[in-house]
Amino acid sequence: MNCHDNNLRPDFVEALEEIATLMSITYEQAGPLPDGHALAQAGLENGGEIVLDYVDHNETGVAFEHLLYMINEPPLVVSEGCTKILARIANTLKMPFKGHESNLL
């Protein structure tokens, strides 16, 4: 495990607080989902659990990719503060990240 990976969990948790809230609101507003709807995809509604499971198993790169998937698929609009956390994670992992553009990755 990379020593930086272990230090990223608080950043993932902080980002997920906002993202999970936005995801919850999005699901509430959508109501029953037809097959093929963007929100009907696997790993979105319980995405926070999936992300933290990856983090806890030292798969922070996969966790970050899943976090971006959770943001991009509905799509969600995250705050500047959350974007800064995501940028910090990406920088530590040396992964691409565009920020507040239309797609975060």
Short mmCIF file of C-alpha atoms in Angstrom, two decimals:
data_model
loop_
_atom_site.label_atom_id
_atom_site.label_comp_id
_atom_site.label_asym_id
_atom_site.label_seq_id
_atom_site.Cartn_x
_atom_site.Cartn_y
_atom_site.Cartn_z
CA MET A 1 0.00 0.00 0.00
CA ASN A 2 1.20 3.46 -0.80
CA CYS A 3 1.52 5.52 2.39
CA HIS A 4 -0.55 8.28 0.78
CA ASP A 5 -3.46 5.90 0.20
CA ASN A 6 -3.99 5.41 3.93
CA ASN A 7 -4.13 9.19 4.48
CA LEU A 8 -6.81 9.67 1.81
CA ARG A 9 -9.69 8.04 3.68
CA PRO A 10 -10.71 11.29 5.45
CA ASP A 11 -10.79 13.07 2.07
CA PHE A 12 -12.98 10.35 0.58
CA VAL A 13 -15.30 10.48 3.60
CA GLU A 14 -15.57 14.27 3.37
CA ALA A 15 -16.30 14.22 -0.37
CA LEU A 16 -18.84 11.42 0.09
CA GLU A 17 -20.79 13.46 2.66
CA GLU A 18 -21.72 15.93 -0.05
CA ILE A 19 -21.95 13.46 -2.92
CA ALA A 20 -24.15 11.01 -0.98
CA THR A 21 -26.48 13.85 0.01
CA LEU A 22 -26.74 15.03 -3.60
CA MET A 23 -27.29 11.45 -4.75
CA SER A 24 -30.09 10.97 -2.20
CA ILE A 25 -31.82 14.14 -3.35
CA THR A 26 -31.47 13.07 -6.97
CA TYR A 27 -33.06 9.67 -6.27
CA GLU A 28 -35.91 11.27 -4.29
CA GLN A 29 -36.65 13.69 -7.12
CA ALA A 30 -36.48 10.98 -9.78
CA GLY A 31 -39.09 8.72 -8.22
CA PRO A 32 -39.54 5.23 -9.73
CA LEU A 33 -36.82 4.58 -12.27
CA PRO A 34 -37.47 2.94 -15.64
CA ASP A 35 -34.95 0.43 -16.99
CA GLY A 36 -32.19 2.19 -18.84
CA HIS A 37 -32.39 5.36 -16.72
CA ALA A 38 -28.96 6.75 -15.76
CA LEU A 39 -29.78 6.33 -12.06
CA ALA A 40 -30.78 2.68 -12.53
CA GLN A 41 -27.14 1.71 -13.06
CA ALA A 42 -25.39 -0.51 -10.56
CA GLY A 43 -23.20 1.11 -7.95
CA LEU A 44 -24.81 4.52 -7.80
CA GLU A 45 -27.37 4.37 -5.02
CA ASN A 46 -25.01 2.52 -2.67
CA GLY A 47 -21.90 4.06 -4.21
CA GLY A 48 -20.58 5.51 -0.95
CA GLU A 49 -20.29 2.04 0.55
CA ILE A 50 -18.53 0.80 -2.56
CA VAL A 51 -16.05 3.69 -2.54
CA LEU A 52 -15.14 3.20 1.12
CA ASP A 53 -14.84 -0.55 0.62
CA TYR A 54 -12.29 0.07 -2.13
CA VAL A 55 -10.44 2.57 0.08
CA ASP A 56 -10.40 0.11 2.98
CA HIS A 57 -8.95 -2.55 0.66
CA ASN A 58 -6.15 -0.22 -0.51
CA GLU A 59 -7.72 0.31 -3.94
CA THR A 60 -7.86 4.11 -3.78
CA GLY A 61 -7.46 4.55 -7.53
CA VAL A 62 -10.53 2.40 -8.18
CA ALA A 63 -12.32 4.19 -5.33
CA PHE A 64 -11.59 7.55 -6.96
CA GLU A 65 -12.81 6.33 -10.35
CA HIS A 66 -16.04 5.09 -8.74
CA LEU A 67 -16.50 8.41 -6.96
CA LEU A 68 -16.20 10.24 -10.29
CA TYR A 69 -18.65 7.76 -11.84
CA MET A 70 -21.14 8.64 -9.08
CA ILE A 71 -20.77 12.34 -9.92
CA ASN A 72 -20.75 12.08 -13.70
CA GLU A 73 -23.60 9.62 -14.32
CA PRO A 74 -26.63 11.51 -12.92
CA PRO A 75 -24.80 14.10 -13.34
CA LEU A 76 -24.31 15.83 -9.99
CA VAL A 77 -23.04 19.37 -9.48
CA VAL A 78 -20.63 19.43 -6.56
CA SER A 79 -19.44 22.46 -4.64
CA GLU A 80 -16.10 24.16 -5.08
CA GLY A 81 -15.04 22.73 -1.71
CA CYS A 82 -15.82 19.19 -2.83
CA THR A 83 -14.03 19.82 -6.12
CA LYS A 84 -10.92 20.88 -4.18
CA ILE A 85 -11.04 17.65 -2.17
CA LEU A 86 -11.38 15.63 -5.37
CA ALA A 87 -8.44 17.52 -6.88
CA ARG A 88 -6.35 16.77 -3.78
CA ILE A 89 -7.18 13.06 -4.05
CA ALA A 90 -6.37 13.05 -7.78
CA ASN A 91 -3.09 14.87 -7.19
CA THR A 92 -2.03 12.43 -4.48
CA LEU A 93 -2.93 9.47 -6.69
CA LYS A 94 -1.43 11.14 -9.77
CA MET A 95 -4.69 10.58 -11.64
CA PRO A 96 -6.33 12.92 -14.18
CA PHE A 97 -8.98 15.31 -12.93
CA LYS A 98 -10.50 18.34 -14.65
CA GLY A 99 -12.53 19.91 -11.86
CA HIS A 100 -15.64 21.97 -12.49
CA GLU A 101 -15.81 21.28 -16.22
CA SER A 102 -18.80 19.44 -17.62
CA ASN A 103 -17.23 16.05 -16.87
CA LEU A 104 -14.95 15.72 -13.89
CA LEU A 105 -12.73 13.17 -15.61
#
